[in-house]
Coordinates of C-alpha atoms and ligand atoms in Angstrom, one line a residue:
X1 CA 17.3 -29.2 -14.4
X2 CA 16.3 -27.4 -17.5
X3 CA 17.0 -23.7 -17.8
X4 CA 14.2 -21.5 -19.2
X5 CA 14.5 -18.0 -20.3
X6 CA 12.5 -14.7 -20.3
X7 CA 13.1 -11.0 -21.1
X8 CA 12.3 -10.0 -17.5
X9 CA 11.6 -12.1 -14.4
X10 CA 9.5 -10.5 -11.7
X11 CA 10.4 -11.9 -8.1
X12 CA 7.2 -11.6 -6.1
X13 CA 3.9 -10.7 -7.8
X14 CA 2.1 -9.1 -4.9
X15 CA 1.1 -5.4 -5.1
X16 CA 4.1 -3.9 -6.8
X17 CA 5.2 -7.1 -8.6
X18 CA 1.8 -7.7 -10.2
X19 CA 1.7 -4.1 -11.4
X20 CA 5.3 -4.5 -12.9
X21 CA 4.2 -7.7 -14.7
X22 CA 1.2 -6.0 -16.2
X23 CA 3.0 -3.0 -17.5
X24 CA 6.0 -5.0 -18.8
X25 CA 3.8 -7.5 -20.6
X26 CA 1.7 -4.8 -22.0
X27 CA 4.8 -3.3 -23.6
X28 CA 5.6 -6.6 -25.3
X29 CA 8.3 -8.0 -22.9
X30 CA 8.3 -11.8 -22.3
X31 CA 7.6 -11.8 -18.6
X32 CA 8.0 -14.6 -16.1
X33 CA 6.4 -13.9 -12.6
X34 CA 7.5 -16.1 -9.8
X35 CA 5.5 -16.1 -6.5
X36 CA 6.0 -17.8 -3.2
X37 CA 2.2 -18.1 -2.5
X38 CA -1.0 -18.0 -4.6
X39 CA -2.6 -15.2 -6.5
X40 CA -3.7 -12.1 -4.3
X41 CA -2.8 -14.1 -1.1
X42 CA -3.1 -12.9 2.6
X43 CA 0.5 -13.7 3.7
X44 CA 2.1 -10.4 2.9
X45 CA 1.1 -6.7 2.7
X46 CA -1.7 -6.5 0.0
X47 CA -4.8 -7.8 1.6
X48 CA -7.6 -6.9 4.0
X49 CA -10.3 -5.5 1.5
X50 CA -9.4 -1.8 1.5
X51 CA -6.5 0.7 1.2
X52 CA -6.8 4.5 1.6
X53 CA -5.9 6.7 -1.4
X54 CA -5.7 10.3 -1.3
X55 CA -3.7 13.1 -3.0
X56 CA -3.3 15.9 -0.5
X57 CA -0.3 13.9 0.9
X58 CA 0.9 14.9 4.3
X59 CA 3.9 12.5 3.9
X60 CA 5.3 15.0 1.4
X61 CA 4.1 17.1 -1.6
X62 CA 6.8 15.5 -3.7
X63 CA 4.5 12.4 -3.8
X64 CA 1.6 14.4 -5.5
X65 CA 2.6 14.1 -9.2
X66 CA 2.9 10.2 -8.7
X67 CA -0.5 10.2 -6.9
X68 CA -2.1 12.0 -9.8
X69 CA -0.7 9.5 -12.3
X70 CA -1.8 6.6 -10.0
X71 CA -5.3 8.0 -10.0
X72 CA -5.4 7.9 -13.8
X73 CA -3.9 4.4 -14.0
X74 CA -6.3 3.1 -11.4
X75 CA -9.2 4.3 -13.6
X76 CA -7.7 2.7 -16.6
X77 CA -7.2 -0.5 -14.8
X78 CA -10.9 -0.5 -13.8
X79 CA -11.8 0.0 -17.4
X80 CA -9.5 -2.6 -18.7
X81 CA -10.3 -5.3 -16.2
X82 CA -14.0 -4.6 -15.7
X83 CA -13.6 -4.8 -12.0
X84 CA -14.6 -2.3 -9.4
X85 CA -11.3 -1.4 -7.8
X86 CA -12.0 2.0 -6.2
X87 CA -14.7 3.5 -4.1
X88 CA -14.5 7.3 -4.3
X89 CA -16.1 8.1 -0.9
X90 CA -14.0 11.2 -0.2
X91 CA -11.5 11.5 2.7
X92 CA -11.1 13.4 6.0
X93 CA -7.7 14.3 7.6
X94 CA -8.6 15.2 11.2
X95 CA -6.7 16.7 14.2
X96 CA -5.3 19.9 15.6
X97 CA -4.8 22.5 12.9
X98 CA -1.1 22.1 13.2
X99 CA -1.1 18.3 13.2
X100 CA 0.9 16.5 10.5
X101 CA -2.4 15.1 9.2
X102 CA -4.1 18.4 8.8
X103 CA -1.2 20.9 8.3
X104 CA 0.7 18.5 6.0
X105 CA -2.3 17.6 3.8
X106 CA -3.2 21.3 3.6
X107 CA 0.4 22.2 2.5
X108 CA 0.4 19.5 -0.3
X109 CA -3.1 20.6 -1.3
X110 CA -2.1 24.2 -1.6
X111 CA 1.2 23.5 -3.3
X112 CA -0.5 21.5 -6.0
X113 CA -3.7 23.4 -6.1
X114 CA -5.7 20.3 -5.2
X115 CA -9.5 20.6 -4.6
X116 CA -10.1 20.6 -0.8
X117 CA -12.3 22.0 2.0
X118 CA -11.4 23.0 5.5
X119 CA -14.1 22.0 8.1
X120 CA -14.3 23.1 11.7
X121 CA -15.4 20.7 14.5
X122 CA -19.0 21.9 14.4
X123 CA -19.3 21.4 10.7
X124 CA -17.6 17.9 11.0
X125 CA -20.3 17.0 13.6
X126 CA -23.1 18.3 11.4
X127 CA -22.0 16.5 8.2
X128 CA -20.8 13.2 9.9
X129 CA -22.8 12.0 12.8
X130 CA -20.4 9.1 13.0
X131 CA -17.5 11.4 14.2
X132 CA -17.2 13.3 17.4
X133 CA -14.3 15.7 17.1
X134 CA -13.2 17.8 20.1
X135 CA -13.6 21.5 20.0
X136 CA -10.7 23.1 18.2
X137 CA -10.1 20.0 16.0
X138 CA -10.5 20.6 12.3
X139 CA -10.4 18.5 9.1
X140 CA -9.2 18.8 5.6
X141 CA -11.9 17.2 3.3
X142 CA -10.7 15.8 0.0
X143 CA -13.6 14.7 -2.4
X144 CA -11.3 12.8 -4.6
X145 CA -9.9 10.6 -1.9
X146 CA -11.3 7.2 -1.1
X147 CA -10.3 3.5 -1.0
X148 CA -9.0 0.9 -3.4
X149 CA -9.5 -2.9 -3.0
X150 CA -6.0 -4.6 -2.8
X151 CA -7.0 -8.2 -3.7
X152 CA -9.1 -7.0 -6.6
X153 CA -6.3 -4.8 -7.8
X154 CA -3.7 -7.5 -7.6
X155 CA -6.1 -9.9 -9.4
X156 CA -6.9 -7.5 -12.1
X157 CA -3.2 -6.9 -12.8
X158 CA -2.3 -10.6 -12.8
X159 CA -5.2 -11.3 -15.3
X160 CA -4.2 -8.4 -17.6
X161 CA -0.5 -9.5 -17.4
X162 CA -1.4 -13.1 -18.3
X163 CA -3.7 -11.9 -21.2
X164 CA -0.8 -9.9 -22.5
X165 CA 1.3 -13.0 -22.5
X166 CA 3.1 -13.1 -19.0
X167 CA 3.8 -16.5 -17.6
X168 CA 3.0 -16.6 -13.9
X169 CA 4.1 -19.3 -11.6
X170 CA 2.5 -19.4 -8.1
X171 CA 3.6 -21.5 -5.1
X172 CA 7.1 -21.3 -6.5
X173 CA 9.4 -19.4 -4.1
X174 CA 12.7 -18.1 -5.4
X175 CA 15.5 -19.6 -3.4
X176 CA 18.3 -17.7 -5.1
X177 CA 19.0 -15.0 -7.7
X178 CA 22.3 -13.8 -9.1
X179 CA 23.4 -11.2 -11.7
X180 CA 25.6 -12.9 -14.3
X181 CA 29.0 -11.2 -14.8
X182 CA 29.6 -8.9 -17.8
X183 CA 26.0 -7.6 -17.9
X184 CA 24.7 -11.0 -19.3
X185 CA 21.6 -10.7 -17.3
X186 CA 20.4 -12.8 -14.3
X187 CA 19.8 -16.4 -13.1
X188 CA 17.1 -17.2 -10.8
X189 CA 16.6 -20.5 -9.0
X190 CA 13.5 -22.1 -7.4
X191 CA 12.9 -25.6 -6.2
X192 CA 11.3 -26.4 -9.5
X193 CA 13.7 -24.8 -12.0
X194 CA 16.4 -22.4 -13.0
X195 CA 15.6 -19.5 -15.2
X196 CA 17.6 -16.9 -17.0
X197 CA 16.5 -13.5 -18.2
X198 CA 18.0 -10.2 -19.4
X199 CA 16.5 -8.4 -16.4
X200 CA 15.2 -9.1 -12.9
X201 CA 12.6 -7.0 -11.0
X202 CA 12.8 -7.8 -7.2
X203 CA 9.6 -6.8 -5.4
X204 CA 9.5 -9.1 -2.4
X205 CA 7.5 -6.9 0.1
X206 CA 8.3 -8.1 3.7
X207 CA 10.8 -10.6 2.4
X208 CA 13.1 -7.8 1.2
X209 CA 15.5 -8.0 4.2
X210 CA 16.4 -11.5 2.8
X211 CA 16.0 -11.1 -0.9
X212 CA 17.8 -7.6 -1.0
X213 CA 20.3 -8.1 1.8
X214 CA 23.1 -6.7 -0.4
X215 CA 21.2 -3.4 -1.1
X216 CA 22.4 -1.7 2.1
X217 CA 18.9 -0.3 3.0
X218 CA 17.9 -0.7 6.7
X219 CA 14.5 -2.1 6.6
X220 CA 12.2 -3.0 9.5
X221 CA 9.2 -5.3 9.1
X222 CA 6.3 -4.5 11.4
X223 CA 3.3 -6.6 12.4
X224 CA 0.1 -4.5 11.9
X225 CA -3.5 -5.3 12.8
X226 CA -6.8 -4.4 11.0
X227 CA -10.0 -4.4 13.0
X228 CA -13.6 -4.8 11.8
X229 CA -16.5 -3.5 14.0
X230 CA -20.2 -3.6 13.5
X231 CA -21.5 0.0 14.4
X232 CA -24.3 0.2 17.0
X233 CA -27.5 1.4 15.3
X234 CA -26.7 -0.2 12.0
X235 CA -24.3 0.4 9.1
X236 CA -26.5 3.0 7.4
X237 CA -24.5 6.1 8.4
X238 CA -21.4 4.2 7.7
X239 CA -22.3 3.5 4.0
X240 CA -19.6 4.7 1.5
X241 CA -22.1 7.3 0.1
X242 CA -22.1 9.0 3.5
X243 CA -18.9 8.0 5.3
X244 CA -15.5 9.1 3.9
X245 CA -12.2 7.3 4.9
X246 CA -10.5 9.2 7.6
X247 CA -7.1 9.6 9.3
X248 CA -7.3 11.1 12.8
X249 CA -4.2 12.3 14.6
X250 CA -4.1 12.5 18.4
X251 CA -2.1 15.2 20.2
X252 CA 0.7 12.7 20.8
X253 CA 1.0 12.3 17.0
X254 CA -0.4 8.9 16.8
X255 CA -3.0 8.3 14.1
X256 CA -6.0 6.0 13.8
X257 CA -7.6 5.5 10.4
X258 CA -10.7 3.9 9.0
X259 CA -13.1 3.1 6.2
X260 CA -16.8 3.1 5.6
X261 CA -18.6 -0.2 6.0
X262 CA -18.2 -2.2 2.9
X263 CA -20.0 -5.3 1.6
X264 CA -18.3 -8.6 1.6
X265 CA -17.8 -11.3 4.1
X266 CA -18.5 -10.0 7.7
X267 CA -19.0 -6.4 6.4
X268 CA -18.3 -4.0 9.1
X269 CA -16.3 -0.8 9.5
X270 CA -12.5 -1.3 9.4
X271 CA -10.2 0.6 11.7
X272 CA -6.5 0.5 12.4
X273 CA -3.5 2.3 13.8
X274 CA -1.2 3.9 11.4
X275 CA 2.4 2.7 12.3
X276 CA 3.1 1.7 15.8
X277 CA 3.5 -1.9 14.9
X278 CA 5.7 -4.5 16.6
X279 CA 8.9 -5.6 14.9
X280 CA 8.8 -9.1 13.3
X281 CA 9.8 -11.1 10.3
X282 CA 7.5 -12.9 7.9
X283 CA 8.6 -16.2 9.7
X284 CA 8.1 -15.0 13.3
X285 CA 4.9 -12.8 12.9
X286 CA 2.2 -13.6 15.5
X287 CA -0.9 -14.0 13.4
X288 CA -3.2 -14.3 16.4
X289 CA -5.0 -11.0 17.5
X290 CA -5.2 -11.1 21.3
X291 CA -8.2 -9.9 23.4
X292 CA -6.0 -7.2 25.0
X293 CA -5.3 -5.7 21.6
X294 CA -9.0 -5.8 20.6
X295 CA -9.9 -4.1 23.9
X296 CA -7.3 -1.4 23.4
X297 CA -8.5 -0.6 19.9
X298 CA -12.1 -0.6 21.0
X299 CA -11.3 2.0 23.6
X300 CA -9.5 4.2 21.2
X301 CA -12.2 4.2 18.6
X302 CA -14.9 4.6 21.3
X303 CA -13.4 7.9 22.3
X304 CA -13.8 9.4 18.7
X305 CA -16.5 7.6 17.0
X306 CA -19.8 7.5 18.8
X307 CA -21.3 4.4 17.1
X308 CA -18.1 2.3 17.4
X309 CA -16.7 -0.1 18.6
X310 CA -20.2 -1.7 18.6
X311 CA -19.7 -5.4 18.1
X312 CA -16.3 -6.7 17.3
X313 CA -16.4 -8.8 14.1
X314 CA -12.9 -9.9 13.3
X315 CA -9.2 -8.8 13.0
X316 CA -6.2 -9.7 10.8
X317 CA -2.6 -9.1 10.7
X318 CA -0.5 -7.6 7.9
X319 CA 3.1 -6.5 7.5
X320 CA 4.7 -3.0 6.9
X321 CA 8.3 -2.9 5.5
X322 CA 9.6 0.4 6.7
X323 CA 12.8 2.5 5.7
X324 CA 14.2 5.0 8.3
X325 CA 12.7 8.0 6.6
X326 CA 9.5 6.2 5.5
X327 CA 10.1 6.9 1.9
X328 CA 10.1 4.0 -0.7
X329 CA 13.0 2.4 -2.4
X330 CA 12.6 2.2 -6.2
X331 CA 15.8 2.1 -8.4
X332 CA 18.1 0.1 -10.6
X333 CA 20.1 -2.0 -8.2
X334 CA 23.2 0.1 -7.5
X335 CA 25.6 -2.9 -7.9
X336 CA 23.7 -4.9 -10.7
X337 CA 22.6 -3.1 -13.8
X338 CA 20.4 -6.1 -14.7
X339 CA 18.4 -5.8 -11.6
X340 CA 15.6 -3.3 -10.5
X341 CA 14.4 -3.2 -6.9
X342 CA 11.1 -2.0 -5.3
X343 CA 10.8 -2.3 -1.5
X344 CA 10.4 -0.3 1.7
X345 CA 6.9 0.9 1.0
X346 CA 6.7 1.8 4.7
X347 CA 2.9 1.2 5.2
X348 CA 1.8 3.7 2.5
X349 CA 2.5 2.1 -0.8
X350 CA -0.8 0.6 -2.1
X351 CA -2.3 3.8 -3.4
X352 CA 0.7 4.0 -5.7
X353 CA 0.6 0.4 -7.1
X354 CA -0.1 1.0 -10.8
X355 CA 2.3 4.0 -11.1
X356 CA 5.0 1.9 -9.4
X357 CA 4.4 -0.7 -12.0
X358 CA 4.8 1.8 -14.7
X359 CA 8.1 3.1 -13.2
X360 CA 9.4 -0.5 -12.7
X361 CA 8.7 -1.3 -16.4
X362 CA 10.5 2.0 -17.4
X363 CA 13.6 1.1 -15.3
X364 CA 13.7 -2.6 -16.4
X365 CA 13.3 -1.9 -20.0
X366 CA 15.2 1.5 -20.4
X367 CA 17.1 2.1 -17.3
X368 CA 15.4 5.4 -16.6
X369 CA 12.0 6.9 -16.0
X370 CA 10.4 10.3 -16.5
X371 CA 8.7 10.0 -13.1
X372 CA 10.3 11.9 -10.3
X373 CA 11.8 9.1 -8.1
X374 CA 14.8 10.9 -6.7
X375 CA 13.3 10.5 -3.2
X376 CA 13.5 6.7 -3.5
X377 CA 17.2 6.3 -4.3
X378 CA 18.7 3.5 -2.0
X379 CA 22.0 5.4 -2.0
X380 CA 20.5 7.8 0.6
X381 CA 21.3 5.2 3.2
X382 CA 24.9 4.7 2.1
X383 CA 26.2 6.2 5.3
X384 CA 23.7 4.6 7.7
X385 CA 24.6 1.1 6.4
X386 CA 28.4 1.6 6.8
Ligands
FAD401 C1 -2.5 -3.1 7.7 C2 -2.0 -2.5 6.4 C3 -2.7 -1.3 6.0 C4 -2.2 -0.5 5.0 N1 -2.9 0.5 4.5 C5 -2.5 1.2 3.5 C6 -3.3 2.3 3.0 O1 -4.4 2.5 3.5 N2 -2.9 2.9 1.8 C7 -1.8 2.6 1.2 O2 -1.4 3.3 0.2 N3 -1.0 1.6 1.7 C8 -1.3 0.9 2.7 N4 -0.6 -0.2 3.2 C9 0.7 -0.4 2.6 C10 0.7 -1.2 1.3 O3 -0.4 -2.2 1.3 C11 1.9 -1.8 1.0 O4 2.9 -0.7 0.9 C12 1.9 -2.6 -0.3 O5 0.9 -3.6 -0.2 C13 3.3 -3.3 -0.5 O6 3.3 -4.1 -1.7 P1 4.4 -5.1 -2.0 O7 4.3 -5.5 -3.4 O8 5.7 -4.4 -1.6 O9 4.3 -6.3 -1.0 P2 3.3 -7.6 -1.2 O10 2.1 -7.2 -1.8 O11 3.3 -8.4 0.0 O12 4.2 -8.4 -2.4 C14 5.4 -9.1 -2.2 C15 5.3 -10.3 -2.8 O13 6.5 -11.0 -3.0 C16 6.4 -12.4 -2.7 N5 7.7 -13.1 -2.3 C17 8.4 -12.8 -1.3 N6 9.5 -13.5 -1.3 C18 9.4 -14.3 -2.4 C19 10.3 -15.3 -3.0 N7 11.5 -15.7 -2.4 N8 9.9 -15.9 -4.1 C20 8.7 -15.5 -4.7 N9 7.9 -14.6 -4.2 C21 8.3 -14.0 -3.1 C22 5.4 -12.5 -1.5 O14 4.8 -13.7 -1.4 C23 4.4 -11.4 -2.0 O15 3.4 -11.9 -2.8 C24 -1.0 -1.0 4.3 C25 -0.4 -2.1 4.7 C26 -0.8 -2.8 5.7 C27 -0.1 -4.1 6.1

């Protein structure tokens, strides 16, 4: 079998890998992207038509500088690709004043001086007839929040990567990769060929437990469900001009989230539960959404959203790949200087996609980045893995 070579190979061109391929190729690197499935497919973690983006980040104020950069890069990606990637419909974080969704978002907003508004229950009901908060519940409104379209984003990055000279091979799963001794780069094997390169970026999403087994990061893959409902009384009040994205926290700490009704096949308003998935692997995930699951979700949204569930339209599964502290893993591989890793996006990675691409290109080409990524060091699990 012939061996071909590149400067950088990207293993997995889903959300993060397509961003890395784009940034690497734009900087002049000879890039080879190897992907198990087709372009912008529905088997991993980057599908379903919409992803929330926001900046007043309750997961931690340390993420804010990355979110500000991601915002700029999404705008640039929209301009360069000519595709509509983002819908800036605003965002509401709802719950008790001391809930993580509200208090955490407020803390990040205040720490970074991000524009936001606090609304009480009466004001929420007045502005958004689609929402029925209980007395005492409040919301943080962020006008710059909204949604991004995952399949469009991945497609835009793949197109721009290819236009900058990247070679992208689909339906060609990597069966093995190895770092060559003495810092001589990497060798990557697929059923169709063997490839060498100076550097390898491994961004395998839910396949990370297998592709990055030696990394020592305890990862859990979870089955998640997205549901689409057609609101009673029509989608008018659910149009993106009137309805922001929302994350709504219950007193038990669980969160539901949802989107305005978007165009596209089936339309409808999408809702889902944040976290609380069932453990699976990409091989064992149950892709069927069962009637009991749909009933449970319908009951939950019905208690909060007066015009939902309405009519059930469809549902789809997706996977989270979660670390114990729910922070990402982005770094040079601790044991192989010629390998950079990106995994464990823990159900909240998509809004960061273009900035992760920029960081991966920095790490692959220079070994370092100016972005603050200390939080994502895989070494933080060294004791847990022992
Ligand atoms: C239901 C759901 C809702 C979400 N909502 C949000 C949200 O609102 N906001 C947000 O910011 N984030 C959200 N996320 C999280 C976000 O979508 C993920 O963090 C992100 O998509 C992960 O990207 P990735 O590149 O790691 O994985 P993927 O996009 O799945 O890419 C990994 C790629 O690697 C490929 N691959 C794997 N093994 C191999 C191999 N051996 N050879 C070649 N290729 C291989 C896969 O086929 C895949 O294409 C959500 C996720 C889900 C599932």
